Amino acid sequence: MTLALPPRGPAPLSPVLPVVGVVALLALPVAPGGEGGAGPADALSALVVVFCAVRLLRARRRPLTPAAALLLGLPVAGIALAALHAVAPGAGLTGLGRYLQVFVLVPAAVLLLVRGRADFRLLAWALVALAGWQGAVGVHQYLTRTGASYRGEGIRAVGTFGPADVMGMATVVSLGLVCAVGLALGRPAVRERVLAACCALALLAPLAVSFSRGAWIATAVAVTVQLLLAGPRRALGVGAAVVAAGVVLVGGLGVGTAMLQERIDSITRVTDAPDQSVTDRYTMWAAATDMWREHPLTGVGLKGFPEYRDGHASLALSSGSDTEGAGAAYRRQPLLSPHNMYLLVLCEQGLIGLLCLAGGWLALLVCAVRGLRRTRAAGGRGLDCALVACGLLVWLLVDFAYADIGGPATVLTAVCFGLIAWWALVGGDRVTSGIPPRTAVSAGRGGMPEEVTPR
């Protein structure tokens, strides 16, 4: 007599799917003339945080390890202190909510909802898919001259973000390209490597026609770091593929227009003959530095840069930047931030805020690289996750020297910090801890298995 095993029920849905929904909502077009406030993706990210909190309460388990709680909670001190002495209480509360969303709450929710490397890869592929969609829209805008205005022509690819957020598409495409490179270098299956490599090469075209010098530099640095971490053989192979793709794009498809070549050349002469955008940026950097000198420890308060800008900026600063095209009318957009995340935090939160925020980022970088070394020593399983996490963090750290948070794509930064935190604080330790890579279980109440987080 044999005992029949009970039929297996359907596999439970991954708890990370709401985060995938946040990424998917960024594919929706932004209303022309929008002011860059909270959008559908931001609203869903708030629901993701609530969903994660309810899930933790039902599981009755400790949400974060001490190290994770320290690194993710470290920025709260500087943010709260800067919110207390903001110029306007309403602006202080708005800034407090934004900073907590991007650097604390959403990253912590992503960290807790990702159960293992499969969920990590699902989110990475979601970023690649979003980049592919935005990139396709951007290339169409470039070819049909329906993008944002650049030198009087509608050729600047901005995707669905509109001319008010010219960095939106460039950010999405760059992050997707970094994810694709990490997956191509670290996946053992040939089919997945080829698919990821093809996605990375295809994303080079929309990144080029975004005309975003900061995104170009950050992507080049991040991909170079990924290649070096993956090993010299793979670095040579991928480097040859990138050169070949560049030859095809420039020579065969005509991507290398005169304007694009001039934009590339301007990177090397930003100090000799800077254009007005570079002059504005240097002027705002100097203004932010002056603000910090007057308030070295605590800064001028959240959302305080626009209030103090004119009192510290020189006459070289223009009144704003001209935006039009991509379905939007002409508009003069004011310059409300220094376009440098480090200087923005320094002038508004002071040295305390910068040390808390940037110190946490550097600690995550150290933990992420340590996890990558453990992965290589353990046979390379999970190398793709390590390369994606390290690449995303390097990209963000470099890009923050040319940009800051703001716009609809900002929530994607929060998701990326969550992926980075999961690998740095959980995924890298699982390689040598003996815990199964997908889901760690232990006996819960009533003998039923429950998920646990490595201590």
Short mmCIF file of C-alpha atoms in Angstrom, two decimals:
data_model
loop_
_atom_site.label_atom_id
_atom_site.label_comp_id
_atom_site.label_asym_id
_atom_site.label_seq_id
_atom_site.Cartn_x
_atom_site.Cartn_y
_atom_site.Cartn_z
CA MET A 1 0.00 0.00 0.00
CA THR A 2 1.43 3.34 -1.05
CA LEU A 3 0.53 6.72 0.31
CA ALA A 4 -0.30 9.31 -2.28
CA LEU A 5 1.37 12.65 -1.77
CA PRO A 6 -1.01 15.59 -1.55
CA PRO A 7 -1.08 17.66 -4.75
CA ARG A 8 1.11 20.71 -4.73
CA GLY A 9 -0.68 24.02 -4.75
CA PRO A 10 0.33 26.90 -6.98
CA ALA A 11 3.63 28.54 -6.14
CA PRO A 12 3.16 31.61 -3.94
CA LEU A 13 3.59 34.94 -5.65
CA SER A 14 6.82 36.73 -4.95
CA PRO A 15 6.46 39.61 -2.45
CA VAL A 16 8.75 41.66 -4.66
CA LEU A 17 6.07 42.00 -7.37
CA PRO A 18 4.76 45.32 -5.95
CA VAL A 19 8.26 46.73 -6.39
CA VAL A 20 8.17 45.53 -10.00
CA GLY A 21 4.92 47.48 -10.27
CA VAL A 22 6.72 50.63 -9.12
CA VAL A 23 9.25 50.16 -11.92
CA ALA A 24 6.50 49.47 -14.46
CA LEU A 25 4.61 52.67 -13.59
CA LEU A 26 7.63 54.70 -14.67
CA ALA A 27 6.82 53.66 -18.23
CA LEU A 28 3.71 55.86 -18.18
CA PRO A 29 4.04 59.28 -19.81
CA VAL A 30 4.42 62.33 -17.61
CA ALA A 31 1.80 65.03 -18.13
CA PRO A 32 3.22 67.92 -20.21
CA GLY A 33 4.06 70.90 -18.06
CA GLY A 34 4.15 68.85 -14.87
CA GLU A 35 6.01 70.36 -11.95
CA GLY A 36 7.90 67.20 -11.11
CA GLY A 37 5.93 66.35 -7.99
CA ALA A 38 4.89 62.92 -6.76
CA GLY A 39 3.61 60.61 -9.47
CA PRO A 40 1.92 57.20 -9.64
CA ALA A 41 5.20 55.38 -9.01
CA ASP A 42 5.81 57.43 -5.86
CA ALA A 43 2.32 56.66 -4.60
CA LEU A 44 2.80 52.94 -5.20
CA SER A 45 6.19 53.05 -3.47
CA ALA A 46 4.41 54.36 -0.35
CA LEU A 47 1.99 51.43 -0.58
CA VAL A 48 4.96 49.06 -0.91
CA VAL A 49 6.33 50.38 2.38
CA VAL A 50 2.93 49.83 4.04
CA PHE A 51 2.68 46.34 2.53
CA CYS A 52 6.12 45.47 3.86
CA ALA A 53 5.23 46.74 7.34
CA VAL A 54 2.01 44.69 7.44
CA ARG A 55 3.89 41.63 6.26
CA LEU A 56 6.44 42.04 9.04
CA LEU A 57 3.75 42.45 11.69
CA ARG A 58 2.05 39.26 10.56
CA ALA A 59 5.33 37.34 10.55
CA ARG A 60 6.25 38.62 14.04
CA ARG A 61 9.97 38.62 13.37
CA ARG A 62 12.81 41.07 13.68
CA PRO A 63 12.75 43.12 10.48
CA LEU A 64 16.42 44.09 10.10
CA THR A 65 19.76 42.95 11.37
CA PRO A 66 21.63 45.47 13.56
CA ALA A 67 24.04 46.28 10.73
CA ALA A 68 21.21 46.86 8.25
CA ALA A 69 19.27 49.00 10.72
CA LEU A 70 22.37 51.10 11.40
CA LEU A 71 23.30 51.71 7.75
CA LEU A 72 19.76 52.36 6.54
CA GLY A 73 18.84 54.47 9.56
CA LEU A 74 22.03 56.52 9.65
CA PRO A 75 20.76 59.25 7.28
CA VAL A 76 17.71 59.89 9.48
CA ALA A 77 19.75 61.89 12.01
CA GLY A 78 21.03 64.46 9.51
CA ILE A 79 17.71 64.66 7.63
CA ALA A 80 15.63 65.20 10.76
CA LEU A 81 18.05 67.82 12.12
CA ALA A 82 17.95 69.76 8.83
CA ALA A 83 14.15 69.56 8.72
CA LEU A 84 13.88 71.15 12.16
CA HIS A 85 15.51 74.41 11.07
CA ALA A 86 14.13 74.60 7.53
CA VAL A 87 13.21 78.05 6.22
CA ALA A 88 9.54 77.05 5.89
CA PRO A 89 7.99 74.27 8.01
CA GLY A 90 5.99 72.99 5.04
CA ALA A 91 9.09 72.78 2.86
CA GLY A 92 10.94 71.04 5.67
CA LEU A 93 8.25 68.36 5.97
CA THR A 94 8.18 67.87 2.19
CA GLY A 95 11.94 67.48 2.06
CA LEU A 96 11.91 65.15 5.04
CA GLY A 97 9.38 62.87 3.36
CA ARG A 98 11.32 62.84 0.08
CA TYR A 99 14.66 62.01 1.67
CA LEU A 100 13.14 59.30 3.85
CA GLN A 101 11.39 57.81 0.83
CA VAL A 102 14.50 57.68 -1.36
CA PHE A 103 17.21 56.77 1.13
CA VAL A 104 15.49 54.98 4.02
CA LEU A 105 11.95 53.65 3.68
CA VAL A 106 11.79 52.30 0.12
CA PRO A 107 15.32 50.79 0.22
CA ALA A 108 14.45 49.07 3.52
CA ALA A 109 11.21 47.73 2.03
CA VAL A 110 13.01 46.37 -1.03
CA LEU A 111 15.65 44.79 1.20
CA LEU A 112 12.97 43.01 3.24
CA LEU A 113 10.82 41.94 0.28
CA VAL A 114 13.62 40.40 -1.78
CA ARG A 115 13.76 36.74 -0.69
CA GLY A 116 16.77 35.62 -2.68
CA ARG A 117 18.74 35.91 -5.89
CA ALA A 118 15.73 35.01 -8.05
CA ASP A 119 13.83 38.05 -6.77
CA PHE A 120 16.94 40.20 -7.20
CA ARG A 121 17.25 39.11 -10.84
CA LEU A 122 13.54 39.75 -11.42
CA LEU A 123 13.98 43.36 -10.35
CA ALA A 124 17.18 43.70 -12.40
CA TRP A 125 15.41 42.46 -15.52
CA ALA A 126 12.52 44.82 -14.76
CA LEU A 127 15.00 47.72 -14.83
CA VAL A 128 16.37 46.44 -18.15
CA ALA A 129 12.85 46.20 -19.60
CA LEU A 130 11.97 49.72 -18.47
CA ALA A 131 15.21 51.01 -19.98
CA GLY A 132 14.39 49.25 -23.26
CA TRP A 133 10.96 50.88 -23.43
CA GLN A 134 12.17 54.36 -22.54
CA GLY A 135 15.13 53.94 -24.88
CA ALA A 136 12.88 52.93 -27.77
CA VAL A 137 10.72 56.01 -27.21
CA GLY A 138 13.84 58.15 -27.01
CA VAL A 139 15.38 56.85 -30.23
CA HIS A 140 12.05 57.43 -31.99
CA GLN A 141 12.07 61.00 -30.72
CA TYR A 142 15.60 61.51 -32.02
CA LEU A 143 14.88 60.06 -35.45
CA THR A 144 11.60 61.93 -35.92
CA ARG A 145 12.83 65.15 -34.24
CA THR A 146 9.98 65.07 -31.74
CA GLY A 147 12.15 65.09 -28.62
CA ALA A 148 13.17 67.92 -26.33
CA SER A 149 14.76 70.97 -27.87
CA TYR A 150 18.55 70.94 -28.16
CA ARG A 151 20.27 73.78 -30.03
CA GLY A 152 16.92 74.68 -31.57
CA GLU A 153 16.13 71.16 -32.80
CA GLY A 154 13.83 68.57 -31.22
CA ILE A 155 16.44 65.80 -31.16
CA ARG A 156 17.12 65.26 -27.46
CA ALA A 157 15.73 61.90 -26.34
CA VAL A 158 13.76 62.22 -23.10
CA GLY A 159 11.45 59.20 -23.32
CA THR A 160 8.11 59.67 -21.59
CA PHE A 161 9.52 62.08 -18.99
CA GLY A 162 9.20 65.24 -21.05
CA PRO A 163 11.57 68.21 -21.44
CA ALA A 164 11.17 69.29 -17.80
CA ASP A 165 13.13 66.18 -16.74
CA VAL A 166 15.77 65.72 -19.42
CA MET A 167 17.77 63.46 -17.09
CA GLY A 168 14.88 61.03 -16.53
CA MET A 169 15.35 58.84 -19.58
CA ALA A 170 19.13 59.02 -19.36
CA THR A 171 18.96 57.79 -15.75
CA VAL A 172 16.61 54.92 -16.57
CA VAL A 173 18.61 53.80 -19.61
CA SER A 174 21.92 54.02 -17.75
CA LEU A 175 20.68 51.95 -14.79
CA GLY A 176 19.18 49.38 -17.15
CA LEU A 177 22.44 49.17 -19.09
CA VAL A 178 24.42 48.63 -15.89
CA CYS A 179 22.02 45.84 -14.88
CA ALA A 180 22.29 44.23 -18.31
CA VAL A 181 26.10 44.30 -18.19
CA GLY A 182 26.11 42.71 -14.73
CA LEU A 183 23.74 39.96 -15.85
CA ALA A 184 25.78 39.35 -19.01
CA LEU A 185 29.04 39.03 -17.09
CA GLY A 186 27.78 36.93 -14.20
CA ARG A 187 25.12 34.53 -15.47
CA PRO A 188 26.27 30.94 -16.10
CA ALA A 189 23.63 30.18 -18.77
CA VAL A 190 24.79 31.13 -22.27
CA ARG A 191 21.29 32.11 -23.45
CA GLU A 192 20.80 34.57 -20.60
CA ARG A 193 24.27 36.03 -21.09
CA VAL A 194 23.63 36.60 -24.79
CA LEU A 195 20.22 38.18 -24.15
CA ALA A 196 21.63 40.50 -21.50
CA ALA A 197 24.59 41.45 -23.71
CA CYS A 198 22.25 42.27 -26.61
CA CYS A 199 20.14 44.44 -24.31
CA ALA A 200 23.23 46.30 -23.11
CA LEU A 201 24.40 46.98 -26.66
CA ALA A 202 20.94 48.12 -27.75
CA LEU A 203 20.78 50.60 -24.87
CA LEU A 204 23.92 52.39 -26.07
CA ALA A 205 21.99 54.21 -28.80
CA PRO A 206 19.34 55.87 -26.58
CA LEU A 207 22.01 56.71 -24.01
CA ALA A 208 24.00 58.48 -26.74
CA VAL A 209 21.07 60.55 -28.03
CA SER A 210 20.08 61.60 -24.51
CA PHE A 211 22.95 64.13 -24.77
CA SER A 212 23.55 63.70 -21.03
CA ARG A 213 27.25 64.07 -20.30
CA GLY A 214 26.85 63.14 -16.63
CA ALA A 215 25.05 59.89 -17.52
CA TRP A 216 27.75 59.04 -20.06
CA ILE A 217 30.54 59.50 -17.54
CA ALA A 218 28.77 57.60 -14.75
CA THR A 219 27.90 54.69 -17.07
CA ALA A 220 31.44 54.46 -18.44
CA VAL A 221 32.90 54.37 -14.92
CA ALA A 222 30.33 51.83 -13.63
CA VAL A 223 30.73 49.46 -16.58
CA THR A 224 34.52 49.69 -16.35
CA VAL A 225 34.35 48.73 -12.67
CA GLN A 226 32.05 45.81 -13.49
CA LEU A 227 34.45 44.56 -16.16
CA LEU A 228 37.42 44.76 -13.81
CA LEU A 229 35.51 42.92 -11.08
CA ALA A 230 34.40 40.21 -13.52
CA GLY A 231 37.95 39.38 -14.63
CA PRO A 232 40.35 40.33 -17.43
CA ARG A 233 39.10 37.79 -19.98
CA ARG A 234 35.53 38.94 -19.84
CA ALA A 235 36.69 42.54 -19.75
CA LEU A 236 38.53 42.10 -23.04
CA GLY A 237 35.60 40.30 -24.68
CA VAL A 238 32.98 42.82 -23.65
CA GLY A 239 35.31 45.71 -24.48
CA ALA A 240 35.71 44.38 -28.01
CA ALA A 241 31.94 44.02 -28.36
CA VAL A 242 31.39 47.61 -27.19
CA VAL A 243 33.95 48.92 -29.67
CA ALA A 244 32.28 46.96 -32.47
CA ALA A 245 28.87 48.29 -31.47
CA GLY A 246 30.26 51.83 -31.41
CA VAL A 247 31.63 51.41 -34.94
CA VAL A 248 28.25 50.16 -36.17
CA LEU A 249 26.31 52.93 -34.42
CA VAL A 250 28.60 55.75 -35.51
CA GLY A 251 29.58 54.56 -38.95
CA GLY A 252 26.65 52.46 -40.07
CA LEU A 253 23.59 54.01 -38.43
CA GLY A 254 24.75 57.62 -38.36
CA VAL A 255 24.33 58.09 -34.64
CA GLY A 256 27.54 60.16 -34.51
CA THR A 257 26.08 63.44 -35.71
CA ALA A 258 27.97 66.69 -35.50
CA MET A 259 25.98 67.79 -32.44
CA LEU A 260 26.68 64.52 -30.68
CA GLN A 261 30.38 64.78 -31.47
CA GLU A 262 30.43 68.36 -30.20
CA ARG A 263 28.69 67.25 -26.99
CA ILE A 264 31.32 64.56 -26.45
CA ASP A 265 34.16 67.00 -27.12
CA SER A 266 32.70 69.46 -24.62
CA ILE A 267 33.44 67.00 -21.78
CA THR A 268 37.17 67.62 -22.20
CA ARG A 269 36.89 71.43 -22.34
CA VAL A 270 34.45 72.28 -19.57
CA THR A 271 37.06 74.57 -18.00
CA ASP A 272 38.42 76.14 -21.20
CA ALA A 273 35.23 77.14 -23.01
CA PRO A 274 32.22 76.06 -20.92
CA ASP A 275 28.71 76.52 -22.29
CA GLN A 276 26.02 78.29 -20.28
CA SER A 277 24.78 75.08 -18.63
CA VAL A 278 28.27 74.33 -17.33
CA THR A 279 28.70 77.95 -16.19
CA ASP A 280 25.41 77.76 -14.31
CA ARG A 281 26.48 74.54 -12.67
CA TYR A 282 29.83 75.91 -11.53
CA THR A 283 28.10 79.04 -10.20
CA MET A 284 25.57 76.99 -8.22
CA TRP A 285 28.34 74.78 -6.86
CA ALA A 286 30.14 77.88 -5.59
CA ALA A 287 26.90 79.19 -4.07
CA ALA A 288 26.26 75.89 -2.28
CA THR A 289 29.81 75.91 -0.91
CA ASP A 290 29.33 79.46 0.42
CA MET A 291 26.11 78.42 2.14
CA TRP A 292 27.93 75.56 3.83
CA ARG A 293 30.70 77.86 5.05
CA GLU A 294 28.11 79.99 6.83
CA HIS A 295 26.34 76.95 8.37
CA PRO A 296 29.04 74.24 8.47
CA LEU A 297 27.45 71.69 10.82
CA THR A 298 23.71 71.73 10.13
CA GLY A 299 23.37 73.60 6.82
CA VAL A 300 20.62 76.02 5.85
CA GLY A 301 17.79 73.51 6.25
CA LEU A 302 15.90 71.24 3.87
CA LYS A 303 14.68 72.95 0.69
CA GLY A 304 16.77 75.96 1.66
CA PHE A 305 19.00 76.19 -1.42
CA PRO A 306 16.50 78.18 -3.56
CA GLU A 307 15.95 80.67 -0.74
CA TYR A 308 19.67 81.37 -0.23
CA ARG A 309 20.83 80.94 -3.83
CA ASP A 310 20.61 84.52 -5.06
CA GLY A 311 22.44 85.84 -2.01
CA HIS A 312 25.46 83.63 -2.72
CA ALA A 313 25.51 83.20 -6.51
CA SER A 314 27.50 85.46 -8.82
CA LEU A 315 26.07 87.40 -11.77
CA ALA A 316 27.20 84.62 -14.12
CA LEU A 317 24.17 82.53 -13.07
CA SER A 318 21.30 82.69 -15.56
CA SER A 319 17.69 82.97 -14.43
CA GLY A 320 16.86 79.42 -15.56
CA SER A 321 17.02 76.92 -18.39
CA ASP A 322 14.83 76.89 -21.49
CA THR A 323 12.73 73.76 -21.99
CA GLU A 324 10.37 72.89 -24.83
CA GLY A 325 9.54 70.11 -27.24
CA ALA A 326 8.38 66.51 -26.70
CA GLY A 327 4.76 67.67 -26.54
CA ALA A 328 5.35 70.59 -24.15
CA ALA A 329 5.35 74.31 -24.81
CA TYR A 330 8.24 76.65 -24.14
CA ARG A 331 8.94 77.14 -20.45
CA ARG A 332 11.64 78.82 -18.41
CA GLN A 333 12.59 76.31 -15.73
CA PRO A 334 14.13 77.81 -12.56
CA LEU A 335 17.38 76.46 -11.15
CA LEU A 336 16.38 75.17 -7.72
CA SER A 337 19.31 72.90 -6.88
CA PRO A 338 23.10 72.85 -7.42
CA HIS A 339 22.89 69.69 -9.59
CA ASN A 340 25.34 67.95 -7.28
CA MET A 341 23.94 65.64 -4.62
CA TYR A 342 26.93 65.97 -2.33
CA LEU A 343 26.86 69.78 -2.39
CA LEU A 344 23.07 69.81 -2.02
CA VAL A 345 23.32 67.71 1.14
CA LEU A 346 26.30 69.71 2.38
CA CYS A 347 24.61 73.11 2.03
CA GLU A 348 21.17 72.02 3.31
CA GLN A 349 22.14 69.41 5.94
CA GLY A 350 25.69 70.47 6.75
CA LEU A 351 28.64 68.27 7.52
CA ILE A 352 26.55 66.10 9.86
CA GLY A 353 24.07 65.24 7.14
CA LEU A 354 26.73 64.56 4.52
CA LEU A 355 28.71 62.27 6.83
CA CYS A 356 25.58 60.32 7.75
CA LEU A 357 24.35 59.93 4.17
CA ALA A 358 27.61 59.46 2.26
CA GLY A 359 29.08 57.39 5.10
CA GLY A 360 26.26 54.90 4.72
CA TRP A 361 26.85 54.73 0.95
CA LEU A 362 30.55 54.02 1.39
CA ALA A 363 29.79 51.34 3.97
CA LEU A 364 27.38 49.69 1.51
CA LEU A 365 30.10 49.78 -1.15
CA VAL A 366 32.58 48.05 1.16
CA CYS A 367 30.02 45.38 2.11
CA ALA A 368 29.01 44.86 -1.53
CA VAL A 369 32.61 44.35 -2.70
CA ARG A 370 33.23 42.02 0.25
CA GLY A 371 30.21 39.98 -0.79
CA LEU A 372 31.52 39.81 -4.34
CA ARG A 373 34.86 38.47 -3.12
CA ARG A 374 33.04 35.81 -1.08
CA THR A 375 31.03 34.86 -4.15
CA ARG A 376 34.14 34.39 -6.27
CA ALA A 377 35.77 32.32 -3.53
CA ALA A 378 32.65 30.13 -3.28
CA GLY A 379 32.56 29.26 -6.97
CA GLY A 380 30.86 32.26 -8.55
CA ARG A 381 27.20 31.51 -7.76
CA GLY A 382 25.40 34.82 -7.54
CA LEU A 383 28.17 36.71 -9.33
CA ASP A 384 25.59 38.45 -11.50
CA CYS A 385 23.84 39.89 -8.45
CA ALA A 386 27.16 41.09 -7.06
CA LEU A 387 28.13 42.81 -10.32
CA VAL A 388 24.70 44.43 -10.69
CA ALA A 389 24.76 45.75 -7.11
CA CYS A 390 28.31 47.07 -7.33
CA GLY A 391 27.67 48.62 -10.73
CA LEU A 392 24.49 50.36 -9.60
CA LEU A 393 26.17 51.80 -6.51
CA VAL A 394 29.20 53.05 -8.45
CA TRP A 395 26.90 54.62 -11.04
CA LEU A 396 24.90 56.45 -8.39
CA LEU A 397 28.01 57.65 -6.54
CA VAL A 398 29.51 59.06 -9.74
CA ASP A 399 26.24 60.49 -11.07
CA PHE A 400 25.64 62.32 -7.78
CA ALA A 401 28.61 64.51 -8.69
CA TYR A 402 26.59 65.87 -11.64
CA ALA A 403 22.98 65.48 -10.52
CA ASP A 404 20.74 65.25 -7.47
CA ILE A 405 17.34 63.80 -6.63
CA GLY A 406 14.24 65.20 -8.27
CA GLY A 407 11.72 64.24 -10.90
CA PRO A 408 9.65 61.09 -11.51
CA ALA A 409 12.70 58.84 -11.95
CA THR A 410 13.88 59.54 -8.40
CA VAL A 411 11.89 56.58 -7.05
CA LEU A 412 14.04 54.34 -9.25
CA THR A 413 17.06 55.51 -7.26
CA ALA A 414 15.31 54.27 -4.11
CA VAL A 415 14.67 50.85 -5.68
CA CYS A 416 18.33 50.60 -6.72
CA PHE A 417 19.49 51.43 -3.20
CA GLY A 418 17.23 48.63 -1.97
CA LEU A 419 18.84 46.13 -4.35
CA ILE A 420 22.29 47.33 -3.33
CA ALA A 421 21.43 47.04 0.36
CA TRP A 422 20.06 43.51 -0.08
CA TRP A 423 23.25 42.29 -1.70
CA ALA A 424 25.57 44.18 0.66
CA LEU A 425 23.78 43.20 3.88
CA VAL A 426 22.06 39.88 3.08
CA GLY A 427 22.87 38.32 -0.30
CA GLY A 428 26.63 38.47 0.02
CA ASP A 429 26.54 36.78 3.43
CA ARG A 430 24.30 33.94 2.21
CA VAL A 431 27.02 32.71 -0.13
CA THR A 432 29.07 31.24 2.75
CA SER A 433 26.46 31.00 5.50
CA GLY A 434 24.96 27.73 4.34
CA ILE A 435 21.49 29.27 3.95
CA PRO A 436 19.72 28.27 0.72
CA PRO A 437 20.01 31.06 -1.87
CA ARG A 438 16.29 31.41 -2.57
CA THR A 439 14.48 31.32 0.77
CA ALA A 440 15.73 30.54 4.24
CA VAL A 441 13.15 28.79 6.42
CA SER A 442 12.93 27.70 9.99
CA ALA A 443 10.23 26.21 12.14
CA GLY A 444 7.73 28.89 13.08
CA ARG A 445 4.69 28.82 15.26
CA GLY A 446 2.84 25.54 15.05
CA GLY A 447 5.68 23.87 13.16
CA MET A 448 4.94 25.86 10.00
CA PRO A 449 7.93 27.23 8.12
CA GLU A 450 8.52 30.94 8.14
CA GLU A 451 11.05 33.15 6.39
CA VAL A 452 14.01 34.31 8.42
CA THR A 453 16.69 36.87 7.83
CA PRO A 454 20.34 35.89 8.43
CA ARG A 455 21.69 37.50 11.55
#
